[in-house]
Amino acid sequence: MSRTGIGASPQTTTTNALSFLHPSRIAAALDQRLTAETIRKLQNCRRLEQRLAAQMKPGLVAQDLWPIPASADFLACPANPQAVARLAGAIWHAASLRLVVTGKAAAELVATIGEKAFAFGLRHAAASVGPAQAIGPSELAHAIDRDGLACLGAWLAGEAKPRRDAVLLRLSPEDTEQARQFSPEHMTACQSVMTIVMAEGETS
């Protein structure tokens, strides 16, 4: 898996590995009422690292995401896999995106998936995988996220577990589950789609 130009994290290998995890995973292990600021402090507190990891272990074991990878594994992988997946989904449904280029529907779609993903999909319309469908912006946005995550998951399937988990742990549990729901079609197309996405560089 090439890691060239993927928006690597500025953190160093001495960083607490828990600091890379999606905040919702910390909240799920401790208390859903925790604020974002409190979660950030907990994730970056080396004194609490082992205790917090022990609290998270049962849930991560159940999701086949244990042990938590080392910081080096996180640093070698995409810093923002959600953004990576959305660009992949924009390519996947680029043919449909081309049917929604102006007006209120386009504005609604941009508000949901972001201007970068919208423009990226249009720019790479020739690599579209899905057929052109005239569907509503909210349904198309959902399809972009769904197939983008599935494409990311298919791309990760052949990776060693620490590298694969380092990407999945940056996602919410819901997005991780979606990334695991890939089909043979995603397996067939993921390499060509993700090669384009990785060439984009910074994806955050």
PDB file of C-alpha atoms in Angstrom:
ATOM      1  CA  MET A   1       0.000   0.000   0.000  1.00  0.00           C
ATOM      2  CA  SER A   2       1.650   3.211  -1.130  1.00  0.00           C
ATOM      3  CA  ARG A   3       1.753   5.975   1.459  1.00  0.00           C
ATOM      4  CA  THR A   4       3.152   8.730  -0.727  1.00  0.00           C
ATOM      5  CA  GLY A   5       1.407  12.075  -0.372  1.00  0.00           C
ATOM      6  CA  ILE A   6      -1.444  11.040   1.899  1.00  0.00           C
ATOM      7  CA  GLY A   7      -1.399  13.772   4.495  1.00  0.00           C
ATOM      8  CA  ALA A   8       0.831  12.116   7.065  1.00  0.00           C
ATOM      9  CA  SER A   9       0.345  13.132  10.667  1.00  0.00           C
ATOM     10  CA  PRO A  10       2.851  15.651  12.071  1.00  0.00           C
ATOM     11  CA  GLN A  11       2.987  13.653  15.304  1.00  0.00           C
ATOM     12  CA  THR A  12       6.105  11.643  16.098  1.00  0.00           C
ATOM     13  CA  THR A  13       6.561   7.985  16.900  1.00  0.00           C
ATOM     14  CA  THR A  14       6.829   8.895  20.602  1.00  0.00           C
ATOM     15  CA  THR A  15       3.201  10.026  20.576  1.00  0.00           C
ATOM     16  CA  ASN A  16       0.677   8.049  22.593  1.00  0.00           C
ATOM     17  CA  ALA A  17      -0.931   5.647  20.097  1.00  0.00           C
ATOM     18  CA  LEU A  18      -4.345   6.349  21.620  1.00  0.00           C
ATOM     19  CA  SER A  19      -4.127   9.933  20.363  1.00  0.00           C
ATOM     20  CA  PHE A  20      -4.760   8.660  16.828  1.00  0.00           C
ATOM     21  CA  LEU A  21      -8.048   6.925  17.620  1.00  0.00           C
ATOM     22  CA  HIS A  22     -11.420   8.346  16.644  1.00  0.00           C
ATOM     23  CA  PRO A  23     -12.730  10.251  19.723  1.00  0.00           C
ATOM     24  CA  SER A  24     -15.988   8.284  19.723  1.00  0.00           C
ATOM     25  CA  ARG A  25     -14.025   5.150  20.615  1.00  0.00           C
ATOM     26  CA  ILE A  26     -12.758   6.768  23.816  1.00  0.00           C
ATOM     27  CA  ALA A  27     -16.232   7.986  24.703  1.00  0.00           C
ATOM     28  CA  ALA A  28     -17.712   4.529  24.063  1.00  0.00           C
ATOM     29  CA  ALA A  29     -15.226   2.938  26.477  1.00  0.00           C
ATOM     30  CA  LEU A  30     -15.613   5.535  29.232  1.00  0.00           C
ATOM     31  CA  ASP A  31     -18.648   7.815  29.045  1.00  0.00           C
ATOM     32  CA  GLN A  32     -20.601   9.110  26.052  1.00  0.00           C
ATOM     33  CA  ARG A  33     -21.082  12.422  27.876  1.00  0.00           C
ATOM     34  CA  LEU A  34     -17.372  13.298  27.758  1.00  0.00           C
ATOM     35  CA  THR A  35     -16.613  16.538  25.934  1.00  0.00           C
ATOM     36  CA  ALA A  36     -14.292  16.642  22.932  1.00  0.00           C
ATOM     37  CA  GLU A  37     -11.734  18.610  24.978  1.00  0.00           C
ATOM     38  CA  THR A  38     -11.727  16.032  27.783  1.00  0.00           C
ATOM     39  CA  ILE A  39     -11.311  13.188  25.288  1.00  0.00           C
ATOM     40  CA  ARG A  40      -8.340  14.948  23.684  1.00  0.00           C
ATOM     41  CA  LYS A  41      -6.670  15.335  27.075  1.00  0.00           C
ATOM     42  CA  LEU A  42      -7.230  11.681  27.929  1.00  0.00           C
ATOM     43  CA  GLN A  43      -5.881  10.529  24.558  1.00  0.00           C
ATOM     44  CA  ASN A  44      -2.679  12.512  25.010  1.00  0.00           C
ATOM     45  CA  CYS A  45      -2.013  11.598  28.656  1.00  0.00           C
ATOM     46  CA  ARG A  46       0.768   9.023  28.628  1.00  0.00           C
ATOM     47  CA  ARG A  47       0.279   8.371  32.356  1.00  0.00           C
ATOM     48  CA  LEU A  48      -3.213   7.028  31.626  1.00  0.00           C
ATOM     49  CA  GLU A  49      -2.340   5.209  28.400  1.00  0.00           C
ATOM     50  CA  GLN A  50      -2.270   1.656  29.776  1.00  0.00           C
ATOM     51  CA  ARG A  51      -5.340   2.137  31.973  1.00  0.00           C
ATOM     52  CA  LEU A  52      -7.354   3.639  29.139  1.00  0.00           C
ATOM     53  CA  ALA A  53      -6.257   0.917  26.732  1.00  0.00           C
ATOM     54  CA  ALA A  54      -7.389  -1.719  29.256  1.00  0.00           C
ATOM     55  CA  GLN A  55     -10.808  -0.047  29.422  1.00  0.00           C
ATOM     56  CA  MET A  56     -11.066  -0.116  25.643  1.00  0.00           C
ATOM     57  CA  LYS A  57      -9.812  -3.687  25.190  1.00  0.00           C
ATOM     58  CA  PRO A  58     -13.134  -5.611  25.478  1.00  0.00           C
ATOM     59  CA  GLY A  59     -14.835  -3.467  22.847  1.00  0.00           C
ATOM     60  CA  LEU A  60     -11.862  -3.536  20.495  1.00  0.00           C
ATOM     61  CA  VAL A  61     -11.435  -7.296  20.864  1.00  0.00           C
ATOM     62  CA  ALA A  62     -15.088  -7.723  19.909  1.00  0.00           C
ATOM     63  CA  GLN A  63     -14.458  -5.622  16.784  1.00  0.00           C
ATOM     64  CA  ASP A  64     -11.215  -7.481  15.935  1.00  0.00           C
ATOM     65  CA  LEU A  65      -9.245  -4.266  16.436  1.00  0.00           C
ATOM     66  CA  TRP A  66      -6.992  -5.398  19.263  1.00  0.00           C
ATOM     67  CA  PRO A  67      -4.146  -4.898  19.996  1.00  0.00           C
ATOM     68  CA  ILE A  68      -3.934  -1.188  19.352  1.00  0.00           C
ATOM     69  CA  PRO A  69      -1.195  -0.656  16.723  1.00  0.00           C
ATOM     70  CA  ALA A  70       2.000   1.228  17.517  1.00  0.00           C
ATOM     71  CA  SER A  71       2.281   4.925  16.707  1.00  0.00           C
ATOM     72  CA  ALA A  72       4.558   4.071  13.773  1.00  0.00           C
ATOM     73  CA  ASP A  73       1.739   2.104  12.127  1.00  0.00           C
ATOM     74  CA  PHE A  74      -0.642   5.048  12.443  1.00  0.00           C
ATOM     75  CA  LEU A  75       1.959   7.426  11.033  1.00  0.00           C
ATOM     76  CA  ALA A  76       2.496   5.180   8.003  1.00  0.00           C
ATOM     77  CA  CYS A  77      -1.189   5.283   7.070  1.00  0.00           C
ATOM     78  CA  PRO A  78      -3.654   7.943   5.863  1.00  0.00           C
ATOM     79  CA  ALA A  79      -4.113  10.642   8.488  1.00  0.00           C
ATOM     80  CA  ASN A  80      -7.748  11.213   7.525  1.00  0.00           C
ATOM     81  CA  PRO A  81      -9.272   7.975   6.222  1.00  0.00           C
ATOM     82  CA  GLN A  82     -12.776   9.450   6.222  1.00  0.00           C
ATOM     83  CA  ALA A  83     -11.670  12.081   3.715  1.00  0.00           C
ATOM     84  CA  VAL A  84      -9.851   9.391   1.714  1.00  0.00           C
ATOM     85  CA  ALA A  85     -13.017   7.283   1.607  1.00  0.00           C
ATOM     86  CA  ARG A  86     -15.141  10.231   0.516  1.00  0.00           C
ATOM     87  CA  LEU A  87     -12.830  10.964  -2.417  1.00  0.00           C
ATOM     88  CA  ALA A  88     -12.983   7.287  -3.363  1.00  0.00           C
ATOM     89  CA  GLY A  89     -16.769   7.439  -3.211  1.00  0.00           C
ATOM     90  CA  ALA A  90     -16.795  10.585  -5.346  1.00  0.00           C
ATOM     91  CA  ILE A  91     -14.854   8.726  -8.036  1.00  0.00           C
ATOM     92  CA  TRP A  92     -17.074   5.671  -7.676  1.00  0.00           C
ATOM     93  CA  HIS A  93     -20.199   7.747  -8.335  1.00  0.00           C
ATOM     94  CA  ALA A  94     -18.613  10.342 -10.629  1.00  0.00           C
ATOM     95  CA  ALA A  95     -21.002   9.502 -13.475  1.00  0.00           C
ATOM     96  CA  SER A  96     -23.935  10.387 -11.228  1.00  0.00           C
ATOM     97  CA  LEU A  97     -22.146  13.499  -9.960  1.00  0.00           C
ATOM     98  CA  ARG A  98     -21.967  14.776 -13.530  1.00  0.00           C
ATOM     99  CA  LEU A  99     -25.761  14.831 -13.603  1.00  0.00           C
ATOM    100  CA  VAL A 100     -25.820  17.210 -10.613  1.00  0.00           C
ATOM    101  CA  VAL A 101     -23.561  20.113 -11.548  1.00  0.00           C
ATOM    102  CA  THR A 102     -25.707  23.214 -11.063  1.00  0.00           C
ATOM    103  CA  GLY A 103     -28.557  24.589  -9.023  1.00  0.00           C
ATOM    104  CA  LYS A 104     -29.996  23.743  -5.644  1.00  0.00           C
ATOM    105  CA  ALA A 105     -29.253  20.006  -5.869  1.00  0.00           C
ATOM    106  CA  ALA A 106     -25.560  20.674  -6.505  1.00  0.00           C
ATOM    107  CA  ALA A 107     -25.418  23.148  -3.603  1.00  0.00           C
ATOM    108  CA  GLU A 108     -27.045  20.584  -1.304  1.00  0.00           C
ATOM    109  CA  LEU A 109     -24.629  17.874  -2.378  1.00  0.00           C
ATOM    110  CA  VAL A 110     -21.603  20.146  -1.872  1.00  0.00           C
ATOM    111  CA  ALA A 111     -22.890  21.047   1.591  1.00  0.00           C
ATOM    112  CA  THR A 112     -22.983  17.341   2.462  1.00  0.00           C
ATOM    113  CA  ILE A 113     -19.843  15.870   0.903  1.00  0.00           C
ATOM    114  CA  GLY A 114     -17.741  19.019   0.601  1.00  0.00           C
ATOM    115  CA  GLU A 115     -16.585  21.031  -2.377  1.00  0.00           C
ATOM    116  CA  LYS A 116     -13.312  19.112  -2.647  1.00  0.00           C
ATOM    117  CA  ALA A 117     -14.960  15.700  -3.022  1.00  0.00           C
ATOM    118  CA  PHE A 118     -17.527  17.125  -5.445  1.00  0.00           C
ATOM    119  CA  ALA A 119     -14.877  18.697  -7.676  1.00  0.00           C
ATOM    120  CA  PHE A 120     -12.612  15.651  -7.345  1.00  0.00           C
ATOM    121  CA  GLY A 121     -15.328  13.329  -8.585  1.00  0.00           C
ATOM    122  CA  LEU A 122     -16.096  15.554 -11.567  1.00  0.00           C
ATOM    123  CA  ARG A 123     -12.409  15.805 -12.412  1.00  0.00           C
ATOM    124  CA  HIS A 124     -12.035  12.028 -12.454  1.00  0.00           C
ATOM    125  CA  ALA A 125     -15.352  11.166 -14.076  1.00  0.00           C
ATOM    126  CA  ALA A 126     -13.598   8.899 -16.584  1.00  0.00           C
ATOM    127  CA  ALA A 127     -12.696   6.547 -13.716  1.00  0.00           C
ATOM    128  CA  SER A 128     -16.281   6.233 -12.482  1.00  0.00           C
ATOM    129  CA  VAL A 129     -17.323   2.723 -11.442  1.00  0.00           C
ATOM    130  CA  GLY A 130     -21.038   3.094 -10.725  1.00  0.00           C
ATOM    131  CA  PRO A 131     -23.555   3.829 -13.491  1.00  0.00           C
ATOM    132  CA  ALA A 132     -24.989   7.303 -14.005  1.00  0.00           C
ATOM    133  CA  GLN A 133     -28.163   7.638 -11.948  1.00  0.00           C
ATOM    134  CA  ALA A 134     -30.394  10.670 -11.601  1.00  0.00           C
ATOM    135  CA  ILE A 135     -30.975  10.442  -7.854  1.00  0.00           C
ATOM    136  CA  GLY A 136     -31.500  13.059  -5.155  1.00  0.00           C
ATOM    137  CA  PRO A 137     -28.484  14.769  -3.537  1.00  0.00           C
ATOM    138  CA  SER A 138     -29.060  13.196  -0.133  1.00  0.00           C
ATOM    139  CA  GLU A 139     -29.269   9.679  -1.607  1.00  0.00           C
ATOM    140  CA  LEU A 140     -26.192  10.296  -3.752  1.00  0.00           C
ATOM    141  CA  ALA A 141     -24.230  11.627  -0.764  1.00  0.00           C
ATOM    142  CA  HIS A 142     -25.131   8.486   1.174  1.00  0.00           C
ATOM    143  CA  ALA A 143     -24.036   6.280  -1.745  1.00  0.00           C
ATOM    144  CA  ILE A 144     -20.735   8.176  -2.019  1.00  0.00           C
ATOM    145  CA  ASP A 145     -19.969   7.628   1.663  1.00  0.00           C
ATOM    146  CA  ARG A 146     -21.120   3.994   1.613  1.00  0.00           C
ATOM    147  CA  ASP A 147     -19.152   2.944  -1.459  1.00  0.00           C
ATOM    148  CA  GLY A 148     -16.171   5.093  -0.553  1.00  0.00           C
ATOM    149  CA  LEU A 149     -15.821   3.352   2.814  1.00  0.00           C
ATOM    150  CA  ALA A 150     -16.356  -0.053   1.197  1.00  0.00           C
ATOM    151  CA  CYS A 151     -13.673   0.755  -1.384  1.00  0.00           C
ATOM    152  CA  LEU A 152     -11.295   1.793   1.410  1.00  0.00           C
ATOM    153  CA  GLY A 153     -12.073  -1.432   3.278  1.00  0.00           C
ATOM    154  CA  ALA A 154     -11.455  -3.570   0.209  1.00  0.00           C
ATOM    155  CA  TRP A 155      -8.156  -1.767  -0.363  1.00  0.00           C
ATOM    156  CA  LEU A 156      -7.116  -2.512   3.220  1.00  0.00           C
ATOM    157  CA  ALA A 157      -8.129  -6.172   3.085  1.00  0.00           C
ATOM    158  CA  GLY A 158      -4.734  -7.388   1.913  1.00  0.00           C
ATOM    159  CA  GLU A 159      -2.778  -5.364   4.456  1.00  0.00           C
ATOM    160  CA  ALA A 160      -1.109  -6.700   7.587  1.00  0.00           C
ATOM    161  CA  LYS A 161      -3.448  -6.381  10.575  1.00  0.00           C
ATOM    162  CA  PRO A 162      -1.553  -3.554  12.373  1.00  0.00           C
ATOM    163  CA  ARG A 163      -1.628  -1.340   9.258  1.00  0.00           C
ATOM    164  CA  ARG A 164      -5.256  -2.164   8.510  1.00  0.00           C
ATOM    165  CA  ASP A 165      -6.324  -1.541  12.106  1.00  0.00           C
ATOM    166  CA  ALA A 166      -4.398   1.734  12.231  1.00  0.00           C
ATOM    167  CA  VAL A 167      -6.669   3.051   9.487  1.00  0.00           C
ATOM    168  CA  LEU A 168      -9.905   1.584  10.839  1.00  0.00           C
ATOM    169  CA  LEU A 169      -9.302   2.896  14.371  1.00  0.00           C
ATOM    170  CA  ARG A 170      -9.209   6.450  13.024  1.00  0.00           C
ATOM    171  CA  LEU A 171     -12.799   5.923  11.887  1.00  0.00           C
ATOM    172  CA  SER A 172     -15.899   5.794  14.061  1.00  0.00           C
ATOM    173  CA  PRO A 173     -17.176   2.268  14.846  1.00  0.00           C
ATOM    174  CA  GLU A 174     -20.066   2.862  12.427  1.00  0.00           C
ATOM    175  CA  ASP A 175     -17.741   3.846   9.574  1.00  0.00           C
ATOM    176  CA  THR A 176     -15.448   0.912  10.364  1.00  0.00           C
ATOM    177  CA  GLU A 177     -18.375  -1.481  10.053  1.00  0.00           C
ATOM    178  CA  GLN A 178     -19.318   0.100   6.727  1.00  0.00           C
ATOM    179  CA  ALA A 179     -15.721  -0.236   5.509  1.00  0.00           C
ATOM    180  CA  ARG A 180     -15.947  -3.962   6.153  1.00  0.00           C
ATOM    181  CA  GLN A 181     -19.064  -4.349   4.009  1.00  0.00           C
ATOM    182  CA  PHE A 182     -17.241  -4.479   0.682  1.00  0.00           C
ATOM    183  CA  SER A 183     -18.331  -6.559  -2.274  1.00  0.00           C
ATOM    184  CA  PRO A 184     -16.410  -8.386  -5.023  1.00  0.00           C
ATOM    185  CA  GLU A 185     -16.996  -5.280  -7.161  1.00  0.00           C
ATOM    186  CA  HIS A 186     -15.203  -3.135  -4.578  1.00  0.00           C
ATOM    187  CA  MET A 187     -12.352  -5.641  -4.466  1.00  0.00           C
ATOM    188  CA  THR A 188     -12.014  -5.503  -8.249  1.00  0.00           C
ATOM    189  CA  ALA A 189     -12.056  -1.706  -8.548  1.00  0.00           C
ATOM    190  CA  CYS A 190     -10.445  -0.552  -5.294  1.00  0.00           C
ATOM    191  CA  GLN A 191      -6.846  -0.535  -6.502  1.00  0.00           C
ATOM    192  CA  SER A 192      -7.483   1.706  -9.502  1.00  0.00           C
ATOM    193  CA  VAL A 193      -9.744   4.043  -7.512  1.00  0.00           C
ATOM    194  CA  MET A 194      -7.413   4.312  -4.521  1.00  0.00           C
ATOM    195  CA  THR A 195      -4.386   4.914  -6.752  1.00  0.00           C
ATOM    196  CA  ILE A 196      -6.102   8.074  -8.007  1.00  0.00           C
ATOM    197  CA  VAL A 197      -7.071   9.108  -4.470  1.00  0.00           C
ATOM    198  CA  MET A 198      -3.590   8.570  -3.048  1.00  0.00           C
ATOM    199  CA  ALA A 199      -2.091  10.612  -5.875  1.00  0.00           C
ATOM    200  CA  GLU A 200      -4.222  13.538  -4.732  1.00  0.00           C
ATOM    201  CA  GLY A 201      -1.952  14.105  -1.746  1.00  0.00           C
ATOM    202  CA  GLU A 202      -3.350  15.916   1.290  1.00  0.00           C
ATOM    203  CA  THR A 203      -6.891  14.691   1.815  1.00  0.00           C
ATOM    204  CA  SER A 204      -7.918  16.375   5.036  1.00  0.00           C
TER     205      SER A 204
END
